[in-house]
Structures are given as structure tokens and as C-alpha cells.
Amino acid sequence: MSSVINPIQIGVCGWGDHDLYPPGTQAREKLAIYAGHFPVVEVDSTFYAIAPVERMERWVNETPESFRFVVKAYRELTGHGRLEKAPVRPWRELVEDMRVSLEPMLRAGKLEAVLFQFPPWYDCSQKHVKYIRRVREAFRDVPVAVEFRNQSWFYPDFHDKTLRLLEQEQCIHVICDEPQAGEGSVPLVVAATVPEQAIVRFHGRNVAGWNNTGQPNWRDVRYAYRYEEAELAEWVGYVRQLEQRVKRITLLFNNNSQGDAVDSANLMMRLLGVEFAGLAPRQLGIF
């Protein structure tokens, strides 16, 4: 197991499309370079397809001992449904395939959490509460993080019950910095539900682009946002609060539709005054 040497970890979502790499860098070379800049990354591709074990093992081997991964759960396990032409498969089979896929990271101590990001229509209802409990049971020995995208979970009548549910099930509450754009967004709730860690995801604050307006490039537009320094400075106090409650904090920037995530992550590092230990050696070609 790798030890936690960075109580505050900062990274971005995905490692392929950022301004970190020298011209001509091959896709297979990027993770090793990324790991010279940040100690944690979110794996987004697993939302679209469960990664083969061999690929997960390669990512483990390409990163330093202390590097961490937050892995998004496959979309059929989070209520998003199947991709077009994907085969129909039993739920238990999907769970088992996901568990097998995660095993190399679990074994190496590099799995920070598996992220269950539920869709905007996933409201606070009895059937969805039951499903979260079912997921937790299926992944009982895995750190599970839950992100809501429906405002109802944090209505005044449900706010405390939602956090209590996550505490009881030992699920990590994913704190979101995102546009306040109606039912399909959640408010900022700076609360930790497990003592081991807290996870914060920064989606930007593009209110106008957050909801689907029928535009074909909507998914690109919704994360197009450059945080101002004053906006991220607000988070210094929140992070200090969380430090009193958990052993480590992971901050992930997802505002990358226009390439802003790395700059935001670097700015947050400066504002918090953190430096990371255990990074991969930087290649001379990137200077």
C-alpha cells in the first residue's frame, strides 16, 4: 500500500487534453509526464467503458508509489443508461467487471475512490436511496464517493438526511463548486461524511452553459470557465475547515472545456501554499 504523503492533493480530470506536454508527445506518454506535476488524477474514460485490467495495471506502473486515482464508475452503474449499441448485461456482471478492473489500483494502494456521479434526474427518492445502499454493499471494500447532480438532495427537508445517509453508508460526499443553475445543480455543501478524506470537484461557474440548451457542443460549453483568483481564494477557508475533519483532501478541477483546469489547479496550489512530495521526475523536454 502506498502511504499518504500529500494531505492536500490537487489534480485535474483526465490527463490527455491539457497544456502540459511538449509537441509530439504520444498519448501513452502523457500520464507519466502528468505525474510529474500532480499527485492525483480523475479517470473519466471509465464512465464510458470499464477499463481492462491490463490498462489499469499499466497506469499503476506508470505512476509513482504515492500517486492516486479517482475512478469514475461506469455509466450503467450510475443511472445514465447504456451507450448506443452497447450490449445488454446484467447488473451483477457490470459490478463484477468494475470490481475486477479496480483491483490493480486497490492492490497498489493507489485507488483514492470510485466516483459514482449520479445524473441530474436522479432525485432524492426512496428508490434512489435504496440504490445507493445497494451500490455500497456491492462495493463494500472499495472507497465509494457519491456526487449528486439533483438539487433535491439538499432541499432543507433532506439536507441533513442526505449527509446522514452518506455517513451511515461510509460514502464520501463529493463537494461541488458548480453553477447554481436550477434543479440540475447542487449547492455548495462543505461537509465531510467519512473521517479518511474529502473530495471536491470544481466544475466552473458557467451558469448560462450548464444546462442542455439543445446545442450539439453543450458538453464542451458547460465546463468552459476560468476561475478568478478571488473565487478560488474563497476556498482557502473551506479547505482549512475540512482539514480539521479529515485526514486528506482531494481537489479536482474539471473546468477544462477551454483548457483552464491546469491553470486553476496551479493557482489553488499557490493560494494554499502546498508543494507535492513523491511526484515523478520531470522530463527535460517540458522545460
CSV table of C-alpha atoms in Angstrom, one decimal:
chain,number,residue,atom,x,y,z
A,1,MET,CA,0.0,0.0,0.0
A,2,SER,CA,1.2,3.5,-0.8
A,3,SER,CA,1.3,5.9,2.1
A,4,VAL,CA,-0.4,9.3,2.1
A,5,ILE,CA,2.3,11.9,1.8
A,6,ASN,CA,0.2,14.7,0.5
A,7,PRO,CA,-2.6,15.5,2.9
A,8,ILE,CA,-3.9,18.0,0.3
A,9,GLN,CA,-3.9,16.6,-3.2
A,10,ILE,CA,-4.7,18.7,-6.2
A,11,GLY,CA,-5.2,17.4,-9.8
A,12,VAL,CA,-7.4,17.6,-12.8
A,13,CYS,CA,-10.0,15.4,-14.5
A,14,GLY,CA,-8.3,13.4,-17.2
A,15,TRP,CA,-4.7,13.8,-18.3
A,16,GLY,CA,-4.9,13.8,-22.1
A,17,ASP,CA,-6.0,17.3,-23.1
A,18,HIS,CA,-4.0,19.7,-21.0
A,19,ASP,CA,-1.2,22.1,-21.8
A,20,LEU,CA,1.5,20.1,-20.0
A,21,TYR,CA,3.1,18.2,-22.8
A,22,PRO,CA,5.8,19.0,-25.4
A,23,PRO,CA,4.7,19.0,-29.0
A,24,GLY,CA,4.6,15.5,-30.4
A,25,THR,CA,4.0,13.7,-27.1
A,26,GLN,CA,2.3,10.4,-27.7
A,27,ALA,CA,-0.9,9.6,-25.7
A,28,ARG,CA,0.8,6.7,-23.9
A,29,GLU,CA,3.5,9.0,-22.6
A,30,LYS,CA,1.2,11.6,-21.1
A,31,LEU,CA,0.3,10.0,-17.7
A,32,ALA,CA,4.0,9.7,-16.7
A,33,ILE,CA,4.5,13.4,-17.5
A,34,TYR,CA,1.3,14.4,-15.8
A,35,ALA,CA,2.5,12.6,-12.6
A,36,GLY,CA,5.5,15.0,-12.5
A,37,HIS,CA,3.1,17.9,-11.9
A,38,PHE,CA,0.2,16.5,-9.8
A,39,PRO,CA,-0.2,13.6,-7.3
A,40,VAL,CA,-3.8,12.7,-8.2
A,41,VAL,CA,-5.9,12.4,-11.3
A,42,GLU,CA,-9.5,11.6,-12.1
A,43,VAL,CA,-10.0,8.8,-14.6
A,44,ASP,CA,-13.0,9.8,-16.8
A,45,SER,CA,-12.8,7.2,-19.5
A,46,THR,CA,-14.1,4.5,-17.2
A,47,PHE,CA,-17.5,6.3,-17.3
A,48,TYR,CA,-17.9,5.3,-20.9
A,49,ALA,CA,-16.3,1.8,-20.7
A,50,ILE,CA,-15.0,-0.3,-17.9
A,51,ALA,CA,-11.2,-0.4,-18.3
A,52,PRO,CA,-9.4,-3.7,-19.0
A,53,VAL,CA,-7.3,-4.9,-16.1
A,54,GLU,CA,-4.2,-4.6,-18.3
A,55,ARG,CA,-4.8,-1.0,-18.8
A,56,MET,CA,-5.3,-0.3,-15.1
A,57,GLU,CA,-2.1,-2.2,-14.3
A,58,ARG,CA,-0.2,-0.1,-16.9
A,59,TRP,CA,-1.4,3.1,-15.3
A,60,VAL,CA,-0.4,1.9,-11.9
A,61,ASN,CA,3.1,1.0,-13.2
A,62,GLU,CA,3.5,4.4,-15.0
A,63,THR,CA,3.0,6.4,-11.8
A,64,PRO,CA,5.0,6.9,-8.6
A,65,GLU,CA,4.2,4.9,-5.5
A,66,SER,CA,2.2,7.7,-3.8
A,67,PHE,CA,0.2,8.7,-6.9
A,68,ARG,CA,-3.6,8.4,-6.5
A,69,PHE,CA,-6.5,7.8,-8.9
A,70,VAL,CA,-10.2,8.8,-8.6
A,71,VAL,CA,-12.0,6.4,-11.0
A,72,LYS,CA,-15.5,7.3,-12.3
A,73,ALA,CA,-17.9,4.4,-12.2
A,74,TYR,CA,-19.3,3.1,-15.4
A,75,ARG,CA,-22.4,4.9,-16.6
A,76,GLU,CA,-24.8,1.9,-16.3
A,77,LEU,CA,-24.0,1.8,-12.6
A,78,THR,CA,-24.9,5.4,-12.1
A,79,GLY,CA,-28.3,5.6,-13.8
A,80,HIS,CA,-27.1,7.2,-17.0
A,81,GLY,CA,-28.0,4.1,-19.1
A,82,ARG,CA,-26.2,2.3,-21.9
A,83,LEU,CA,-24.3,3.8,-24.7
A,84,GLU,CA,-25.9,3.2,-28.1
A,85,LYS,CA,-25.2,-0.3,-29.4
A,86,ALA,CA,-23.7,-1.4,-26.1
A,87,PRO,CA,-24.7,-5.0,-25.2
A,88,VAL,CA,-27.4,-5.6,-22.6
A,89,ARG,CA,-25.6,-7.0,-19.5
A,90,PRO,CA,-26.9,-8.0,-16.0
A,91,TRP,CA,-26.2,-5.5,-13.2
A,92,ARG,CA,-24.2,-8.1,-11.2
A,93,GLU,CA,-22.0,-8.7,-14.2
A,94,LEU,CA,-21.3,-5.0,-14.6
A,95,VAL,CA,-20.4,-4.8,-10.9
A,96,GLU,CA,-18.0,-7.7,-11.1
A,97,ASP,CA,-16.3,-6.3,-14.2
A,98,MET,CA,-15.9,-3.0,-12.4
A,99,ARG,CA,-14.5,-4.6,-9.3
A,100,VAL,CA,-12.0,-6.7,-11.3
A,101,SER,CA,-11.0,-3.5,-13.2
A,102,LEU,CA,-10.3,-1.7,-9.9
A,103,GLU,CA,-8.2,-4.5,-8.4
A,104,PRO,CA,-4.7,-3.3,-9.7
A,105,MET,CA,-5.2,0.1,-8.1
A,106,LEU,CA,-6.6,-1.3,-4.9
A,107,ARG,CA,-3.8,-3.8,-4.6
A,108,ALA,CA,-1.2,-1.0,-5.2
A,109,GLY,CA,-3.0,1.4,-2.7
A,110,LYS,CA,-3.5,3.9,-5.5
A,111,LEU,CA,-7.3,4.0,-5.6
A,112,GLU,CA,-8.4,7.1,-3.9
A,113,ALA,CA,-12.1,6.4,-4.6
A,114,VAL,CA,-14.5,5.2,-7.2
A,115,LEU,CA,-16.8,8.1,-8.1
A,116,PHE,CA,-20.5,7.5,-8.5
A,117,GLN,CA,-21.7,10.7,-10.2
A,118,PHE,CA,-25.5,10.4,-10.5
A,119,PRO,CA,-27.3,12.3,-13.3
A,120,PRO,CA,-29.4,15.5,-13.0
A,121,TRP,CA,-32.7,13.5,-13.0
A,122,TYR,CA,-31.6,11.3,-10.1
A,123,ASP,CA,-33.7,12.9,-7.4
A,124,CYS,CA,-34.0,12.3,-3.7
A,125,SER,CA,-36.4,9.5,-3.6
A,126,GLN,CA,-36.8,6.2,-1.7
A,127,LYS,CA,-35.8,4.1,-4.7
A,128,HIS,CA,-32.6,6.1,-5.3
A,129,VAL,CA,-31.7,5.9,-1.6
A,130,LYS,CA,-32.1,2.1,-1.8
A,131,TYR,CA,-30.0,2.1,-4.9
A,132,ILE,CA,-27.1,3.9,-3.2
A,133,ARG,CA,-27.3,1.3,-0.4
A,134,ARG,CA,-27.2,-1.4,-3.0
A,135,VAL,CA,-24.1,0.1,-4.6
A,136,ARG,CA,-22.4,0.5,-1.3
A,137,GLU,CA,-23.0,-3.2,-0.5
A,138,ALA,CA,-21.7,-4.3,-3.9
A,139,PHE,CA,-18.5,-2.2,-3.4
A,140,ARG,CA,-18.2,-2.7,0.3
A,141,ASP,CA,-14.4,-3.0,0.4
A,142,VAL,CA,-13.8,0.0,-2.0
A,143,PRO,CA,-13.8,3.7,-1.1
A,144,VAL,CA,-17.0,5.0,-2.7
A,145,ALA,CA,-17.6,8.7,-3.4
A,146,VAL,CA,-21.1,10.0,-4.3
A,147,GLU,CA,-21.8,13.1,-6.3
A,148,PHE,CA,-25.3,14.4,-6.7
A,149,ARG,CA,-26.5,16.5,-9.6
A,150,ASN,CA,-30.1,17.0,-8.5
A,151,GLN,CA,-30.8,19.8,-6.1
A,152,SER,CA,-33.5,17.9,-4.2
A,153,TRP,CA,-30.9,16.0,-2.2
A,154,PHE,CA,-30.1,19.3,-0.4
A,155,TYR,CA,-33.5,20.8,0.0
A,156,PRO,CA,-34.0,22.0,3.6
A,157,ASP,CA,-36.1,18.9,4.5
A,158,PHE,CA,-33.5,16.5,3.0
A,159,HIS,CA,-30.1,18.2,3.6
A,160,ASP,CA,-29.2,16.6,6.9
A,161,LYS,CA,-30.8,13.2,6.0
A,162,THR,CA,-28.7,13.1,2.8
A,163,LEU,CA,-25.4,13.7,4.7
A,164,ARG,CA,-26.5,11.2,7.4
A,165,LEU,CA,-27.2,8.6,4.7
A,166,LEU,CA,-23.7,9.0,3.3
A,167,GLU,CA,-22.2,8.8,6.8
A,168,GLN,CA,-24.1,5.6,7.6
A,169,GLU,CA,-23.1,4.0,4.4
A,170,GLN,CA,-19.5,5.3,4.7
A,171,CYS,CA,-19.6,7.1,1.4
A,172,ILE,CA,-17.5,10.1,0.6
A,173,HIS,CA,-19.7,13.2,0.0
A,174,VAL,CA,-18.3,14.9,-3.1
A,175,ILE,CA,-18.4,18.6,-2.5
A,176,CYS,CA,-19.1,20.5,-5.7
A,177,ASP,CA,-18.2,24.0,-6.9
A,178,GLU,CA,-20.5,24.4,-9.8
A,179,PRO,CA,-23.0,26.8,-11.4
A,180,GLN,CA,-26.2,27.4,-9.5
A,181,ALA,CA,-28.5,26.7,-12.4
A,182,GLY,CA,-31.7,25.2,-11.2
A,183,GLU,CA,-32.8,21.6,-10.4
A,184,GLY,CA,-29.8,20.0,-12.2
A,185,SER,CA,-27.2,21.6,-10.0
A,186,VAL,CA,-26.4,21.3,-6.3
A,187,PRO,CA,-25.5,24.0,-3.8
A,188,LEU,CA,-22.1,24.2,-2.1
A,189,VAL,CA,-22.2,21.9,0.9
A,190,VAL,CA,-18.9,21.9,2.7
A,191,ALA,CA,-19.4,18.7,4.7
A,192,ALA,CA,-17.3,15.6,5.2
A,193,THR,CA,-19.0,12.3,5.7
A,194,VAL,CA,-16.0,10.0,6.4
A,195,PRO,CA,-13.0,10.7,8.5
A,196,GLU,CA,-10.5,9.5,6.0
A,197,GLN,CA,-11.0,12.0,3.2
A,198,ALA,CA,-12.9,14.7,1.4
A,199,ILE,CA,-13.2,15.2,-2.3
A,200,VAL,CA,-14.0,18.5,-4.0
A,201,ARG,CA,-14.7,18.8,-7.7
A,202,PHE,CA,-14.5,22.2,-9.5
A,203,HIS,CA,-16.8,22.3,-12.5
A,204,GLY,CA,-16.6,26.1,-13.1
A,205,ARG,CA,-19.4,28.6,-12.7
A,206,ASN,CA,-20.7,28.8,-16.3
A,207,VAL,CA,-24.4,29.3,-15.4
A,208,ALA,CA,-25.5,30.0,-19.0
A,209,GLY,CA,-23.9,26.9,-20.3
A,210,TRP,CA,-24.6,24.4,-17.6
A,211,ASN,CA,-27.9,23.0,-18.7
A,212,ASN,CA,-28.6,21.4,-22.0
A,213,THR,CA,-29.9,24.0,-24.4
A,214,GLY,CA,-30.0,21.7,-27.4
A,215,GLN,CA,-26.6,22.8,-28.7
A,216,PRO,CA,-24.5,20.0,-30.2
A,217,ASN,CA,-21.4,21.2,-28.3
A,218,TRP,CA,-23.2,21.6,-25.0
A,219,ARG,CA,-21.0,19.2,-23.0
A,220,ASP,CA,-18.0,21.2,-24.1
A,221,VAL,CA,-19.5,24.6,-23.3
A,222,ARG,CA,-20.8,23.6,-19.8
A,223,TYR,CA,-17.2,23.3,-18.4
A,224,ALA,CA,-15.9,26.4,-20.1
A,225,TYR,CA,-14.9,28.6,-17.3
A,226,ARG,CA,-11.7,30.3,-16.0
A,227,TYR,CA,-11.8,30.8,-12.2
A,228,GLU,CA,-10.7,34.2,-11.0
A,229,GLU,CA,-8.2,34.3,-8.1
A,230,ALA,CA,-10.8,35.8,-5.8
A,231,GLU,CA,-13.1,32.8,-6.5
A,232,LEU,CA,-10.5,30.2,-5.6
A,233,ALA,CA,-9.3,32.3,-2.6
A,234,GLU,CA,-12.8,31.7,-1.1
A,235,TRP,CA,-11.8,28.0,-0.9
A,236,VAL,CA,-8.8,28.5,1.3
A,237,GLY,CA,-11.1,28.9,4.3
A,238,TYR,CA,-13.2,25.9,3.3
A,239,VAL,CA,-10.1,23.7,2.9
A,240,ARG,CA,-8.9,24.8,6.3
A,241,GLN,CA,-12.3,23.7,7.8
A,242,LEU,CA,-12.0,20.3,6.1
A,243,GLU,CA,-8.5,19.8,7.4
A,244,GLN,CA,-10.0,19.7,10.9
A,245,ARG,CA,-12.3,16.9,9.9
A,246,VAL,CA,-10.5,14.6,7.6
A,247,LYS,CA,-7.0,13.1,7.1
A,248,ARG,CA,-6.7,14.2,3.4
A,249,ILE,CA,-8.4,16.4,0.9
A,250,THR,CA,-8.5,15.9,-2.8
A,251,LEU,CA,-9.3,18.9,-5.1
A,252,LEU,CA,-10.1,18.0,-8.7
A,253,PHE,CA,-10.5,20.6,-11.5
A,254,ASN,CA,-13.0,19.8,-14.2
A,255,ASN,CA,-13.2,23.2,-15.9
A,256,ASN,CA,-11.3,22.2,-19.0
A,257,SER,CA,-13.6,22.9,-22.0
A,258,GLN,CA,-11.1,25.7,-22.9
A,259,GLY,CA,-8.0,24.3,-21.2
A,260,ASP,CA,-8.4,26.1,-17.9
A,261,ALA,CA,-8.2,23.2,-15.4
A,262,VAL,CA,-4.4,23.1,-15.1
A,263,ASP,CA,-4.1,26.8,-14.5
A,264,SER,CA,-6.8,26.7,-11.9
A,265,ALA,CA,-5.1,23.7,-10.2
A,266,ASN,CA,-1.8,25.6,-10.1
A,267,LEU,CA,-3.4,28.7,-8.8
A,268,MET,CA,-5.1,26.7,-6.0
A,269,MET,CA,-1.7,25.2,-5.1
A,270,ARG,CA,-0.3,28.7,-4.7
A,271,LEU,CA,-3.2,30.0,-2.7
A,272,LEU,CA,-3.0,27.1,-0.3
A,273,GLY,CA,0.8,27.2,-0.2
A,274,VAL,CA,1.2,23.5,-0.9
A,275,GLU,CA,4.0,21.6,-2.6
A,276,PHE,CA,3.7,18.0,-3.5
A,277,ALA,CA,6.0,15.2,-2.4
A,278,GLY,CA,6.6,12.0,-4.4
A,279,LEU,CA,6.0,13.3,-7.9
A,280,ALA,CA,7.5,11.7,-10.9
A,281,PRO,CA,10.8,13.2,-12.1
A,282,ARG,CA,10.0,15.9,-14.7
A,283,GLN,CA,11.3,15.2,-18.2
A,284,LEU,CA,13.8,17.8,-19.5
A,285,GLY,CA,11.8,18.1,-22.7
A,286,ILE,CA,9.0,20.0,-21.0
A,287,PHE,CA,11.2,23.0,-19.9
